[in-house]
């Protein structure tokens, strides 16, 4: 029997998740037909990936790079496109399977456009769900799309939930590595540099999520992500620090059975589970060697040293547009830290200040969300500038 290749599109194809996805697709190229690959600025990386994977179209978000992209792709058979509208149009090509791996709220429009096509969307772009979770989940319900979580914790939970229903869940536990500063005092965190913060002990990831892991905002965003994906209520969602990143998360059912998903910290494992879902595919990933791992440690998260965890939980409790404000302020503060304009501890301070000074009323539309996002960004930029002066 000949199985038709599955059509795939990857948003954020030049990033860490995007490249891991292409690596898996490259393991069995005849099984997939790549419709579109997208990137923000990296024309060379995008063009190389599009040619290597025989994509129909390559889309660069930064319109000023359209000429360069068109020139590199001339004669290759790959179409070039650019700009925000072209990103949404790529989603509308209607791939069977779309990877949403743009970083930040910038991924919201294309991710939502892919969801509205009603096919399968593998979701890595957690910021889109944090920012517009209610509207996104409503679009999933309306279009009948299959939303498969890529984030390793949520992918683990999704897999654990195959053994029981949501209404039998007593507790969902998201594990967290604790990041590079897990054992640091607040005083020691005051002077850490971007280079130190970018050195994650277990995972190799993009810059923004690496800083989020260091502040533990990543776990805060993931708590909000889990709240939308697995509606069991905030009181049934817990966070547990597990420095080895082997147990990716777990679900405890009412009968007190706890199901966990384990694996080496390699994003290709959760990505493969969404690419092959509901089947399983072979991957080039290392098998888990628990003898070599030796021990698995667990500790409670420390909200005193990592106060953004409290801010994220507070944003969920406050509801309305608080998660969108939290996310936007965090994106700006993380960039300011990476640019060495503010200190590490200022990230949490800015997020807290922006939340305190913003109108957190619910958003009724994506346009509302984008307006709330923009005004939170402006305020966060202003606060970052005040810290410098
Ligand atoms: P990355 O920075 O390595 O890559 C981001 C991708 O998005 C790049 O292809 C970039 O060109 C594109 N992009 C950035 N800004 C854009 C914009 N304004 N418009 C259009 N495209 C833009 O990031 P990453 O680590 O691959 O993370 C991607 C997403 O996946 C994030 O939401 C992150 O939280 C999530 N995630 C990543 C990992 C990981 O291991 N890297 C794990 C779990 C979840
Ligand atoms: Mg994660």
Coordinates of C-alpha atoms and ligand atoms in Angstrom, one line a residue:
X1 CA 0.0 0.0 0.0
X2 CA 1.3 3.4 -0.9
X3 CA 0.7 6.0 1.8
X4 CA 0.4 9.6 0.5
X5 CA 2.9 12.0 2.0
X6 CA 1.5 14.2 4.7
X7 CA 1.7 17.9 4.0
X8 CA 3.5 19.9 6.7
X9 CA 4.2 23.6 7.4
X10 CA 6.6 24.9 10.0
X11 CA 6.3 28.3 11.5
X12 CA 9.7 29.3 13.0
X13 CA 11.6 26.8 10.9
X14 CA 15.0 28.3 11.7
X15 CA 14.6 28.2 15.5
X16 CA 15.5 25.5 18.0
X17 CA 12.1 23.7 17.8
X18 CA 11.8 24.3 14.0
X19 CA 15.2 22.8 13.3
X20 CA 14.5 19.8 15.5
X21 CA 11.2 19.3 13.6
X22 CA 13.1 19.4 10.2
X23 CA 15.6 17.0 11.6
X24 CA 12.8 14.4 12.2
X25 CA 11.2 15.1 8.9
X26 CA 14.6 14.6 7.2
X27 CA 14.7 11.0 8.8
X28 CA 11.8 10.0 6.5
X29 CA 11.6 12.6 3.7
X30 CA 9.3 10.5 1.5
X31 CA 6.6 10.5 4.2
X32 CA 6.2 14.3 4.2
X33 CA 5.6 17.1 1.7
X34 CA 6.7 20.4 3.0
X35 CA 4.3 23.2 2.0
X36 CA 5.8 26.2 3.8
X37 CA 8.7 27.1 6.1
X38 CA 8.9 30.5 7.8
X39 CA 11.5 32.6 9.7
X40 CA 11.9 36.1 11.0
X41 CA 15.2 37.5 9.7
X42 CA 17.5 34.6 8.9
X43 CA 17.2 34.5 5.1
X44 CA 20.2 32.1 4.6
X45 CA 19.0 29.6 7.1
X46 CA 15.4 29.7 5.8
X47 CA 16.5 29.3 2.2
X48 CA 18.9 26.5 2.9
X49 CA 16.1 24.6 4.9
X50 CA 13.5 25.3 2.1
X51 CA 15.8 23.9 -0.6
X52 CA 17.0 20.9 1.5
X53 CA 13.4 19.9 2.3
X54 CA 11.9 20.9 -1.2
X55 CA 9.4 23.3 0.4
X56 CA 6.8 24.9 -1.9
X57 CA 7.2 28.2 -0.2
X58 CA 9.6 30.1 2.1
X59 CA 8.2 33.0 4.0
X60 CA 10.4 35.7 5.8
X61 CA 8.5 37.8 8.3
X62 CA 10.8 40.7 7.9
X63 CA 9.7 42.3 4.6
X64 CA 12.9 44.2 4.1
X65 CA 14.6 40.8 3.4
X66 CA 12.2 39.8 0.6
X67 CA 14.7 40.8 -2.1
X68 CA 17.5 38.8 -0.6
X69 CA 15.3 35.7 -0.1
X70 CA 14.0 35.9 -3.7
X71 CA 17.5 36.2 -5.0
X72 CA 18.8 33.2 -3.1
X73 CA 15.8 31.1 -4.1
X74 CA 15.9 32.0 -7.8
X75 CA 15.9 28.9 -9.9
X76 CA 15.4 26.5 -7.0
X77 CA 11.7 26.0 -7.5
X78 CA 10.9 27.4 -4.0
X79 CA 8.5 30.4 -4.0
X80 CA 9.6 33.4 -1.8
X81 CA 7.1 35.5 0.2
X82 CA 7.5 38.1 3.0
X83 CA 5.5 40.0 5.6
X84 CA 2.9 39.4 8.2
X85 CA 0.1 38.7 5.7
X86 CA 2.3 36.1 3.9
X87 CA 2.7 34.3 7.3
X88 CA -1.1 34.0 7.6
X89 CA -1.3 32.9 3.9
X90 CA 1.2 30.2 4.6
X91 CA -1.2 28.9 7.3
X92 CA -4.0 29.0 4.8
X93 CA -2.2 26.7 2.5
X94 CA -3.9 24.1 4.6
X95 CA -1.2 21.6 5.7
X96 CA -2.3 18.4 7.3
X97 CA 0.1 19.1 10.1
X98 CA 1.5 22.5 11.2
X99 CA 4.2 23.2 13.7
X100 CA 3.7 26.5 15.5
X101 CA 7.2 27.3 16.7
X102 CA 7.5 31.1 16.4
X103 CA 8.7 32.6 19.7
X104 CA 6.4 35.1 21.5
X105 CA 3.1 36.7 20.8
X106 CA 4.4 37.3 17.3
X107 CA 3.2 33.7 16.6
X108 CA -0.4 34.4 17.6
X109 CA -1.9 35.4 14.2
X110 CA -0.3 32.5 12.1
X111 CA -1.0 30.0 14.9
X112 CA -4.6 31.0 15.0
X113 CA -4.9 31.0 11.2
X114 CA -3.6 27.4 11.3
X115 CA -6.0 26.4 14.0
X116 CA -8.9 27.9 12.0
X117 CA -8.1 25.5 9.1
X118 CA -9.3 22.7 11.4
X119 CA -6.3 20.3 10.8
X120 CA -3.6 19.3 13.2
X121 CA -1.5 22.0 15.0
X122 CA 1.5 21.0 17.0
X123 CA 1.8 23.9 19.5
X124 CA 5.2 25.0 20.8
X125 CA 4.4 28.7 20.7
X126 CA 3.2 28.8 24.4
X127 CA 3.1 32.7 24.4
X128 CA 0.2 32.7 22.0
X129 CA -1.8 30.4 24.3
X130 CA -0.9 32.4 27.3
X131 CA -1.9 35.7 25.6
X132 CA -5.1 34.6 23.9
X133 CA -5.9 31.2 25.5
X134 CA -9.6 31.7 25.7
X135 CA -10.0 32.8 22.1
X136 CA -7.5 30.1 20.9
X137 CA -9.3 27.2 22.6
X138 CA -12.7 28.6 21.3
X139 CA -11.2 28.6 17.8
X140 CA -10.0 25.0 18.3
X141 CA -13.5 23.9 19.3
X142 CA -15.1 25.8 16.4
X143 CA -12.8 24.5 13.7
X144 CA -12.4 21.0 15.1
X145 CA -8.6 21.3 14.9
X146 CA -6.5 18.8 16.8
X147 CA -4.1 20.7 19.0
X148 CA -1.2 18.7 20.1
X149 CA 1.1 20.1 22.8
X150 CA 4.8 20.2 22.0
X151 CA 6.1 21.7 25.2
X152 CA 7.7 18.7 26.8
X153 CA 5.6 18.9 30.0
X154 CA 2.3 19.3 28.2
X155 CA 3.2 16.7 25.8
X156 CA 4.0 14.4 28.7
X157 CA 0.6 15.2 30.3
X158 CA -1.2 14.6 27.0
X159 CA 0.5 11.2 26.8
X160 CA -0.3 10.4 30.5
X161 CA -4.0 11.3 29.9
X162 CA -4.3 8.4 27.5
X163 CA -4.7 6.3 30.6
X164 CA -7.6 8.1 32.2
X165 CA -10.1 10.8 31.6
X166 CA -9.8 14.5 32.7
X167 CA -12.7 14.1 35.2
X168 CA -10.7 11.4 37.0
X169 CA -7.7 13.6 37.4
X170 CA -6.8 14.4 41.0
X171 CA -3.6 16.4 40.2
X172 CA -1.4 17.3 37.2
X173 CA 2.2 18.0 38.2
X174 CA 4.4 20.0 35.8
X175 CA 8.1 19.3 36.4
X176 CA 10.7 22.1 36.2
X177 CA 14.4 21.8 36.0
X178 CA 14.8 24.9 38.2
X179 CA 17.1 26.4 35.5
X180 CA 20.8 27.5 35.9
X181 CA 20.1 29.5 39.1
X182 CA 18.1 26.8 41.0
X183 CA 20.4 27.0 44.0
X184 CA 21.3 30.7 43.8
X185 CA 20.3 33.2 46.5
X186 CA 18.4 36.4 45.3
X187 CA 21.6 38.3 46.2
X188 CA 23.7 36.0 43.9
X189 CA 21.0 36.4 41.1
X190 CA 21.4 40.2 41.2
X191 CA 24.6 40.3 39.1
X192 CA 24.2 37.3 36.8
X193 CA 24.9 37.9 33.1
X194 CA 22.9 36.9 30.0
X195 CA 25.7 34.4 29.2
X196 CA 25.2 32.7 32.5
X197 CA 21.4 32.8 32.2
X198 CA 21.5 31.3 28.7
X199 CA 23.4 28.2 30.0
X200 CA 20.6 25.8 30.7
X201 CA 21.8 22.7 32.6
X202 CA 19.7 20.2 30.6
X203 CA 18.1 21.6 27.5
X204 CA 19.4 23.4 24.5
X205 CA 16.8 26.0 23.5
X206 CA 16.2 29.4 21.9
X207 CA 17.4 32.5 23.8
X208 CA 14.0 33.8 25.1
X209 CA 12.9 30.5 26.6
X210 CA 16.3 30.0 28.1
X211 CA 16.0 33.2 30.0
X212 CA 12.4 32.3 31.0
X213 CA 13.8 29.1 32.4
X214 CA 16.4 31.0 34.4
X215 CA 13.7 33.3 36.0
X216 CA 11.2 30.3 36.1
X217 CA 8.8 32.5 34.2
X218 CA 8.8 29.5 31.7
X219 CA 7.1 27.4 34.4
X220 CA 4.7 30.3 35.1
X221 CA 3.8 30.5 31.4
X222 CA 3.5 26.7 31.3
X223 CA 1.1 26.8 34.3
X224 CA -1.2 29.1 32.2
X225 CA -0.7 26.9 29.1
X226 CA -1.7 23.8 31.1
X227 CA -4.7 25.6 32.6
X228 CA -6.1 26.1 29.0
X229 CA -5.0 22.7 27.6
X230 CA -6.2 20.5 30.5
X231 CA -9.2 22.2 32.2
X232 CA -9.0 20.6 35.6
X233 CA -8.9 23.9 37.5
X234 CA -5.9 25.8 39.0
X235 CA -6.2 23.9 42.3
X236 CA -5.4 20.7 40.6
X237 CA -2.2 22.0 38.9
X238 CA 1.1 21.7 40.7
X239 CA 4.7 22.5 40.0
X240 CA 7.6 20.3 41.1
X241 CA 11.3 21.0 40.7
X242 CA 13.2 18.1 39.2
X243 CA 16.7 19.0 38.3
X244 CA 17.5 16.0 36.0
X245 CA 14.6 16.8 33.6
X246 CA 13.9 13.1 33.0
X247 CA 10.3 12.9 34.4
X248 CA 8.7 15.4 32.0
X249 CA 5.4 15.6 34.0
X250 CA 2.8 13.4 35.6
X251 CA -0.9 12.9 36.2
X252 CA -2.3 11.5 39.4
X253 CA -5.8 10.0 39.1
X254 CA -8.5 9.8 41.8
X255 CA -7.6 6.2 42.5
X256 CA -4.0 7.5 43.4
X257 CA -2.4 6.0 40.4
X258 CA 0.2 8.4 39.1
X259 CA 1.3 8.1 35.5
X260 CA 4.5 9.9 34.4
X261 CA 6.3 10.2 31.1
X262 CA 10.0 9.9 31.0
X263 CA 12.7 10.5 28.4
X264 CA 16.1 12.2 27.8
X265 CA 15.8 16.0 27.6
X266 CA 15.7 16.1 23.8
X267 CA 12.8 18.1 22.2
X268 CA 12.8 15.7 19.3
X269 CA 11.0 13.2 21.6
X270 CA 7.9 15.3 22.2
X271 CA 8.0 16.7 18.6
X272 CA 8.0 13.1 17.2
X273 CA 5.1 12.2 19.3
X274 CA 3.0 15.0 17.7
X275 CA 4.4 14.3 14.2
X276 CA 3.4 10.7 14.2
X277 CA 0.3 11.0 16.5
X278 CA -1.7 8.8 17.1
X279 CA 1.0 6.4 15.9
X280 CA 4.7 6.3 17.0
X281 CA 7.7 6.9 14.8
X282 CA 11.4 5.9 15.2
X283 CA 13.7 8.7 16.2
X284 CA 17.5 9.2 16.3
X285 CA 17.2 10.2 20.0
X286 CA 19.2 8.5 22.7
X287 CA 17.4 5.8 24.7
X288 CA 16.8 6.7 28.4
X289 CA 19.5 5.1 30.5
X290 CA 18.3 5.3 34.1
X291 CA 21.4 3.6 35.5
X292 CA 23.5 6.3 34.0
X293 CA 21.1 9.0 35.3
X294 CA 21.5 7.3 38.7
X295 CA 19.0 9.3 40.7
X296 CA 15.9 11.4 40.3
X297 CA 15.6 14.4 42.7
X298 CA 12.5 16.4 43.5
X299 CA 12.0 19.6 45.5
X300 CA 9.3 22.2 46.1
X301 CA 9.5 25.4 43.9
X302 CA 10.6 28.4 45.9
X303 CA 8.4 31.4 45.1
X304 CA 10.5 33.7 47.3
X305 CA 13.6 33.3 45.1
X306 CA 11.5 32.9 41.9
X307 CA 8.7 35.4 42.5
X308 CA 7.5 35.3 38.8
X309 CA 5.9 32.0 39.7
X310 CA 3.6 33.9 42.0
X311 CA 3.0 36.5 39.4
X312 CA 1.9 33.9 36.8
X313 CA -0.4 32.2 39.2
X314 CA -1.8 35.6 40.2
X315 CA -2.4 36.5 36.6
X316 CA -4.4 33.3 36.2
X317 CA -6.4 34.1 39.3
X318 CA -7.0 37.7 38.2
X319 CA -8.2 36.4 34.8
X320 CA -9.2 38.8 32.0
X321 CA -6.2 40.0 30.1
X322 CA -3.8 39.6 33.0
X323 CA -2.0 36.7 31.3
X324 CA -1.6 38.7 28.1
X325 CA -0.1 41.6 30.0
X326 CA 2.2 39.3 32.0
X327 CA 3.4 37.7 28.8
X328 CA 4.0 41.0 26.9
X329 CA 5.8 42.6 29.8
X330 CA 8.0 39.6 30.2
X331 CA 8.9 39.5 26.5
X332 CA 10.1 43.1 26.6
X333 CA 11.9 42.6 29.9
X334 CA 13.7 39.5 28.7
X335 CA 14.9 41.3 25.6
X336 CA 16.1 44.2 27.7
X337 CA 18.0 41.8 29.9
X338 CA 19.5 40.0 26.9
X339 CA 20.6 43.5 25.5
X340 CA 22.2 44.2 28.9
X341 CA 20.0 47.2 29.5
X342 CA 18.5 45.9 32.8
X343 CA 19.6 43.4 35.5
X344 CA 18.2 39.8 35.9
X345 CA 16.0 40.6 38.9
X346 CA 14.5 43.6 37.0
X347 CA 12.7 41.2 34.7
X348 CA 10.3 40.2 37.5
X349 CA 10.1 43.7 38.8
X350 CA 9.0 45.1 35.4
X351 CA 6.4 42.3 35.0
X352 CA 5.0 43.0 38.4
X353 CA 4.8 46.8 37.8
X354 CA 3.2 46.5 34.4
X355 CA 0.6 44.1 35.9
X356 CA -0.1 46.5 38.7
X357 CA -0.5 49.5 36.3
X358 CA -2.5 47.9 33.5
X359 CA -6.2 47.5 32.9
X360 CA -6.8 43.8 33.1
X361 CA -10.3 43.7 31.7
X362 CA -11.1 40.7 29.5
X363 CA -10.4 40.9 25.7
X364 CA -13.3 40.1 23.4
X365 CA -11.3 39.7 20.2
X366 CA -7.8 39.1 18.9
X367 CA -7.6 42.8 18.0
X368 CA -8.3 43.6 21.7
X369 CA -5.5 41.2 22.7
X370 CA -3.1 42.8 20.3
X371 CA -3.9 46.3 21.6
X372 CA -3.5 45.1 25.2
X373 CA -0.2 43.4 24.2
X374 CA 1.0 46.6 22.6
X375 CA 0.2 48.9 25.5
X376 CA 1.8 46.5 28.0
X377 CA 4.9 46.4 25.8
X378 CA 5.1 50.2 25.7
X379 CA 4.7 50.4 29.5
X380 CA 7.4 47.8 30.0
X381 CA 9.8 49.6 27.6
X382 CA 9.2 52.8 29.6
X383 CA 9.9 51.1 32.9
X384 CA 13.0 49.5 31.5
X385 CA 14.3 52.9 30.3
X386 CA 13.6 54.4 33.7
X387 CA 15.7 51.7 35.3
X388 CA 18.6 52.7 33.1
X389 CA 18.4 56.4 33.7
Ligands
LIG1 P1 14.0 30.3 18.7 O1 14.3 31.7 19.1 O2 15.1 29.3 18.6 O3 13.3 30.3 17.3 C1 12.2 31.1 17.1 C2 11.7 31.1 15.6 O4 10.7 32.0 15.5 C3 12.8 31.4 14.6 O5 12.5 30.6 13.4 C4 12.5 32.9 14.3 O6 12.9 33.2 13.0 C5 11.0 32.9 14.4 N1 10.5 34.3 14.8 C6 11.0 35.0 15.9 N2 10.4 36.2 15.9 C7 9.5 36.2 14.9 C8 8.6 37.2 14.5 N3 8.4 38.4 15.1 N4 7.8 36.9 13.4 C9 7.9 35.7 12.8 N5 8.8 34.7 13.1 C10 9.6 35.0 14.2 O7 12.9 29.7 19.7 P2 12.6 28.2 20.2 O8 13.4 27.9 21.4 O9 12.6 27.3 19.0 O10 11.1 28.4 20.7 C11 10.0 28.5 19.9 C12 8.7 28.4 20.7 O11 8.7 27.1 21.2 C13 8.7 29.3 21.9 O12 7.3 29.7 22.1 C14 9.1 28.5 23.0 O13 8.6 28.9 24.3 C15 8.6 27.1 22.6 N6 9.3 26.0 23.2 C16 10.6 25.8 22.9 C17 11.4 24.7 23.4 C18 12.8 24.5 23.1 O14 13.4 23.5 23.5 N7 13.5 25.4 22.3 C19 10.7 23.9 24.3 C20 9.4 24.1 24.6 C21 8.7 25.1 24.1
LIG2 MG1 8.5 23.1 28.7

